[in-house]
Short mmCIF file of C-alpha atoms in Angstrom, two decimals:
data_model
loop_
_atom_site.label_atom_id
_atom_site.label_comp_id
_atom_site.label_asym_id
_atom_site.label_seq_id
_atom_site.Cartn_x
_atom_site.Cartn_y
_atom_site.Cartn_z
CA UNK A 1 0.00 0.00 0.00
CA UNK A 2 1.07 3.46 -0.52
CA UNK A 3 1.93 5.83 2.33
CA UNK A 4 1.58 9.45 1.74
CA UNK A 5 3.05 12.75 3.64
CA UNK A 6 1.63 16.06 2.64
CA UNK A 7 3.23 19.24 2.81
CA UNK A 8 3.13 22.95 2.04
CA UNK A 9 0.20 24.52 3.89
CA UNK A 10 0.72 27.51 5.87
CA UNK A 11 -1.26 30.53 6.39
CA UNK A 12 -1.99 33.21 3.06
CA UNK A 13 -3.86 36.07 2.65
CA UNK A 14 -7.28 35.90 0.62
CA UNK A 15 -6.57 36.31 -3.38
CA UNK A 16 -3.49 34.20 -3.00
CA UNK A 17 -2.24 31.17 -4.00
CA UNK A 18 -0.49 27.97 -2.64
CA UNK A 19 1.12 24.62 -3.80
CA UNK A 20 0.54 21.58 -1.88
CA UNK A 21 2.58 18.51 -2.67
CA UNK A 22 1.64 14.87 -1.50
CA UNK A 23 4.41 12.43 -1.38
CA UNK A 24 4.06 9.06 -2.26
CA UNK A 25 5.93 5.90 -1.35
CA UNK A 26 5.83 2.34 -0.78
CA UNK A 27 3.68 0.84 -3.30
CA UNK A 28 3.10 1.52 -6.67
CA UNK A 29 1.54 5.50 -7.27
CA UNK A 30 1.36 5.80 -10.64
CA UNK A 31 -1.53 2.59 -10.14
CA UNK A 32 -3.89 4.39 -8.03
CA UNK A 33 -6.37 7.46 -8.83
CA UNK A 34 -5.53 10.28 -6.24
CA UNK A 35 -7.76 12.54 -4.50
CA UNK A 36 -7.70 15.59 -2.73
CA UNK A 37 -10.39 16.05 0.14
CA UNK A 38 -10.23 18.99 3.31
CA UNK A 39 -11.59 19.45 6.43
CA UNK A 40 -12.93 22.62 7.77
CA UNK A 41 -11.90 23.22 11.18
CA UNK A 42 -14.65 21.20 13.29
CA UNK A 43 -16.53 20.19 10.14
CA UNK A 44 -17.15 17.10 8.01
CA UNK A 45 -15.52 15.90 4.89
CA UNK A 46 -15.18 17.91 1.42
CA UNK A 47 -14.26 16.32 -1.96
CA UNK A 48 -12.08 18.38 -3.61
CA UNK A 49 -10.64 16.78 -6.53
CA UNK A 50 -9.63 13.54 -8.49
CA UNK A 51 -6.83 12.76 -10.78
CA UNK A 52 -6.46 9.52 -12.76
CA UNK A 53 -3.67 7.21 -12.20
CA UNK A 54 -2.18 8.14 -15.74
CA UNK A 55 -3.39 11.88 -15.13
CA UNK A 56 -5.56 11.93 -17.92
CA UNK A 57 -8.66 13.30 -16.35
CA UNK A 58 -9.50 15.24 -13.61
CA UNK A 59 -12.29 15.97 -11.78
CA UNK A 60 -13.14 19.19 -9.07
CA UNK A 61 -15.52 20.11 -6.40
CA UNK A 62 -18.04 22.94 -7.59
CA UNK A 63 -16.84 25.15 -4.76
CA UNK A 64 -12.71 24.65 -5.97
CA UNK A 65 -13.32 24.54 -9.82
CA UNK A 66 -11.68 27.10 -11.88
CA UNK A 67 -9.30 27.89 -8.70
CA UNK A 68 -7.67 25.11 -7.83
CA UNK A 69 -5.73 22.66 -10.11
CA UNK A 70 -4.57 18.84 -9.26
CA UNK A 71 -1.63 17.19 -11.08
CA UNK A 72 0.70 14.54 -10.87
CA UNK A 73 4.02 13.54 -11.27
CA UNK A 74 4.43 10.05 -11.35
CA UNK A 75 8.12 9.94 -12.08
CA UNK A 76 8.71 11.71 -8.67
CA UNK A 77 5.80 10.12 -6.78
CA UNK A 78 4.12 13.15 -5.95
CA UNK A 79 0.58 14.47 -6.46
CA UNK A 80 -0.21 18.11 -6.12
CA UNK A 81 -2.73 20.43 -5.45
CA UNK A 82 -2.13 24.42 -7.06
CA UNK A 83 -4.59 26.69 -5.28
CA UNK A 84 -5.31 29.98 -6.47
CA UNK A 85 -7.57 32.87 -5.78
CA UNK A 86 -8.25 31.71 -2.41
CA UNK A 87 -10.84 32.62 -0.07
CA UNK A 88 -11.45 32.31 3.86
CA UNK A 89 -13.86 29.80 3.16
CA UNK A 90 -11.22 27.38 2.03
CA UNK A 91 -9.61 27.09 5.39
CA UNK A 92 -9.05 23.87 6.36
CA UNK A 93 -6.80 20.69 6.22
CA UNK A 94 -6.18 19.23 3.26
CA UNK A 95 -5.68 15.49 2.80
CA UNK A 96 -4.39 13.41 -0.20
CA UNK A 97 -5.96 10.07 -0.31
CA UNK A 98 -5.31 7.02 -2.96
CA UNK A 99 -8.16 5.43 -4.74
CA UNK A 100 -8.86 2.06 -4.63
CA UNK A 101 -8.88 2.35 -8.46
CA UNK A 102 -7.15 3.50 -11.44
CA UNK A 103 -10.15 5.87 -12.23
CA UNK A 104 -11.54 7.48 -9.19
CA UNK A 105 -14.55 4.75 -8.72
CA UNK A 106 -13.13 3.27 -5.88
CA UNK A 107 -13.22 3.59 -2.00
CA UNK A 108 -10.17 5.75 -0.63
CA UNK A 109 -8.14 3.30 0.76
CA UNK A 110 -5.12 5.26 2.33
CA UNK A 111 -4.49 8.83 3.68
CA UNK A 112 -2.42 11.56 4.67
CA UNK A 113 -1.71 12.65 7.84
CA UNK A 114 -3.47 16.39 6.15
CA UNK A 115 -1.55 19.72 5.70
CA UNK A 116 -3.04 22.56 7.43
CA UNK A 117 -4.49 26.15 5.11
CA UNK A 118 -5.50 28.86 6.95
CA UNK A 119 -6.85 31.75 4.78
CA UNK A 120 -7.12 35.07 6.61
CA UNK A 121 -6.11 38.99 6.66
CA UNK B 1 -24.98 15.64 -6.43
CA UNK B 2 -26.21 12.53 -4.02
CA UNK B 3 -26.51 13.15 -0.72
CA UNK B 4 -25.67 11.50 1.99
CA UNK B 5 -27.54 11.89 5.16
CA UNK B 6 -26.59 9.89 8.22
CA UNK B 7 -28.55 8.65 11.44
CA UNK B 8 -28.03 9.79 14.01
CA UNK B 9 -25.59 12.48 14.37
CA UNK B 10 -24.19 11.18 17.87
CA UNK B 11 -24.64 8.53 19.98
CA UNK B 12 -23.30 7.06 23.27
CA UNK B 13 -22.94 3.27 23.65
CA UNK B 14 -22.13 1.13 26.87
CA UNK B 15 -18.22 -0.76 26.70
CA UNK B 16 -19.43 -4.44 24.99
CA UNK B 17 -22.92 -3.17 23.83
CA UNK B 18 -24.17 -2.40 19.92
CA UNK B 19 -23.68 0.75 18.54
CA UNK B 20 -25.44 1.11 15.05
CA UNK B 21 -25.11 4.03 12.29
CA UNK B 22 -26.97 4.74 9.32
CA UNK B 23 -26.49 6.38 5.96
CA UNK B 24 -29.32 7.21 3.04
CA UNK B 25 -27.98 8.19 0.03
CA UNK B 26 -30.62 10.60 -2.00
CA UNK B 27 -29.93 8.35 -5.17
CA UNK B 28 -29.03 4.88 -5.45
CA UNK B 29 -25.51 3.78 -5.37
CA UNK B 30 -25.98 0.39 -6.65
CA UNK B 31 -24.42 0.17 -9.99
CA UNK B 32 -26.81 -3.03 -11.62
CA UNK B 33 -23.77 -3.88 -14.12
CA UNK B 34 -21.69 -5.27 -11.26
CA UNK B 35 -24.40 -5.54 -9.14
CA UNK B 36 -21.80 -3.51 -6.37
CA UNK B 37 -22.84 -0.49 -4.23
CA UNK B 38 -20.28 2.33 -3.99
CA UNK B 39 -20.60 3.11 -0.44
CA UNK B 40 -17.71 3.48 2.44
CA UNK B 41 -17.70 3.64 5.68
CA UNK B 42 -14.75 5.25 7.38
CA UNK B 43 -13.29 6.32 10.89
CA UNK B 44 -11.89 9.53 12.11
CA UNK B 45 -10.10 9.58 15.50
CA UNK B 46 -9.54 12.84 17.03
CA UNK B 47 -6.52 14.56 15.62
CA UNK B 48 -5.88 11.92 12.89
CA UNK B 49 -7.02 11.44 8.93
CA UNK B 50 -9.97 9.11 8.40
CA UNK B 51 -9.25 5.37 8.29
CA UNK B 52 -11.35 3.00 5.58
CA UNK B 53 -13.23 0.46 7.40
CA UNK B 54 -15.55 -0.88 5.00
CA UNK B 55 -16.15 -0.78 1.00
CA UNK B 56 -18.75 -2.17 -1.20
CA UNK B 57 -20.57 -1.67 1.19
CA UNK B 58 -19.86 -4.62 3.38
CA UNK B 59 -16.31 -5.72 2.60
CA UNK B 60 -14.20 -5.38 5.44
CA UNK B 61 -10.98 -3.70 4.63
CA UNK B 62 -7.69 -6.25 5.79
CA UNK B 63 -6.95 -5.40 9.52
CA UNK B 64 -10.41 -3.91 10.42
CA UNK B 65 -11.76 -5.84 13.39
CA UNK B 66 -14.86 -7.92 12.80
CA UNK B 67 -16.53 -6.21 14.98
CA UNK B 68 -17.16 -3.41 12.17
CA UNK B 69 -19.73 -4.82 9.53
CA UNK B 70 -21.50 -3.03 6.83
CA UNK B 71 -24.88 -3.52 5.55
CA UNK B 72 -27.67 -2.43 2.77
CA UNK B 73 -27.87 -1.85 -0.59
CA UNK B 74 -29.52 0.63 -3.18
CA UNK B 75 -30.08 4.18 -0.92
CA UNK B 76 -30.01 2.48 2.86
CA UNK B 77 -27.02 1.49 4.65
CA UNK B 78 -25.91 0.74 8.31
CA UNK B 79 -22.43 0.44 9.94
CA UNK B 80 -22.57 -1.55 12.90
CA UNK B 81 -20.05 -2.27 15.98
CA UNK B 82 -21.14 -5.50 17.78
CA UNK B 83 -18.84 -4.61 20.51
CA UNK B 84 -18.06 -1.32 21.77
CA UNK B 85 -14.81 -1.04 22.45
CA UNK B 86 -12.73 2.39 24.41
CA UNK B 87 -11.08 2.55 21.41
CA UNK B 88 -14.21 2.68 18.80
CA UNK B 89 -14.63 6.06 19.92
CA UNK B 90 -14.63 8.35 16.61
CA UNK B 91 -16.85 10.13 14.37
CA UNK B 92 -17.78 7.45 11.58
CA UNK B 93 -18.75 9.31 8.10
CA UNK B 94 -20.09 7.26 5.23
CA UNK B 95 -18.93 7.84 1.17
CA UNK B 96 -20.58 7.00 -2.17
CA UNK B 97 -17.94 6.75 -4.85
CA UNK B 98 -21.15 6.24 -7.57
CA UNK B 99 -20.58 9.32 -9.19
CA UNK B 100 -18.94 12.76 -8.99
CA UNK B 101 -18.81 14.72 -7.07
CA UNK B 102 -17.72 12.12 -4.44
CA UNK B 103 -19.37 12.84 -1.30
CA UNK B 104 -19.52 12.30 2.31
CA UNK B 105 -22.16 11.77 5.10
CA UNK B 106 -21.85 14.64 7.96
CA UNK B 107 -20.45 11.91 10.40
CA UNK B 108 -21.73 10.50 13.60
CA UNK B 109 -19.66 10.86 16.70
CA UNK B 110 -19.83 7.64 18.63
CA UNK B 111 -18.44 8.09 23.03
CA UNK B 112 -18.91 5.56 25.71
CA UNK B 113 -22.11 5.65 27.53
#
């Protein structure tokens, strides 16, 4: 299985961007559809995007799309997540997960420990 | 967008007694091809990232305790723990991964009675 360590969340103004990255190792990455999904402080889960294992099709949240972009590079392992334009509503931790699948239609079987976004003045 | 409404939104259970959650999806997960319903269940202990228990529904993911078992099919679904343990304590949030956008149940928060 595939263990993952995310990194590059911090705290930046509103209108700004940010680059998470998601490190990948142990099993196989390039087999496995990756997902993004965050966590409002105190709140529930949020979908936030999917990449195929071959990153030929992505998919976004309504509330990210047009903002944020996913990617992958599966010669280094790592998946990320470019966030621009950013808003105080997208404060919250971020977690990459791997799918079950090569496509996105299967459970998320493994995930980050989350990388922390704050959005604020 | 399905929606995924879970039942009830906390509960406390006694150490060795049953604690049961459910989840209603607002469509039907059940994809008739495979005859396979894209529903999760998952864990989240304070402080760390969610944990897949279940998938398909009712498949036990390797490691999971058999305590956890998953039930249902089409738009009703129910985790259950036949044994409260201390350490079961968690918010439990079911997934359909039907169709996009993936989404999650608001999570039930399960504490010793």
């Amino acid at each position: 299985q595939v263990q993952l360590v995310e990194s590059g969340g911090g705290v930046v103004q509103p209108g700004r961007s940010l680059r998470l990255s998601c490190a990948a190792s142990g099993s196989t990455f390039s087999s496995y559809g990756m997902h993004w999904v965050r966590q409002a402080p105190g709140k529930g889960l949020e979908w936030v995007a999917l990449i195929y294992s071959d990153g030929s099709k992505k998919y976004y949240g309504d509330s990210v799309k047009g903002r944020f972009t996913i990617s992958r590079d599966n010669s280094k392992n790592t998946l990320f997540l470019q966030m621009n334009r950013l808003r105080v509503e997208d404060t919250a931790v971020y977690y990459c997960a791997s799918d079950s699948s090569t496509h996105g239609n299967g459970a998320f079987d493994m995930w980050g420990q989350g990388t922390m976004v704050i959005v604020s003045s | 967008d399905i929606v995924m409404t879970q039942s009830p939104h906390s509960l406390a259970v006694s150490l060795g007694e049953r604690a049961t959650i459910n989840c209603k999806s607002s469509q039907s997960v059940l994809y008739t091809s495979n005859n396979k319903n894209y529903l999760a269940w998952y864990q989240q202990k304070p402080g760390q990232p969610p944990k897949l228990l279940i998938y398909w529904a009712s498949t036990r993911k390797s490691g999971v305790p058999d305590r956890f078992s998953g039930s249902g099919s089409g738009t009703d679904f129910t985790l259950t723990i036949s044994s409260l343990q201390a350490e079961d304590v968690a918010v439990y949030y079911c997934h359909q991964y039907y169709s996009t956008p993936w989404t999650f149940g608001q999570g039930t928060k399960v504490e010793i009675k």
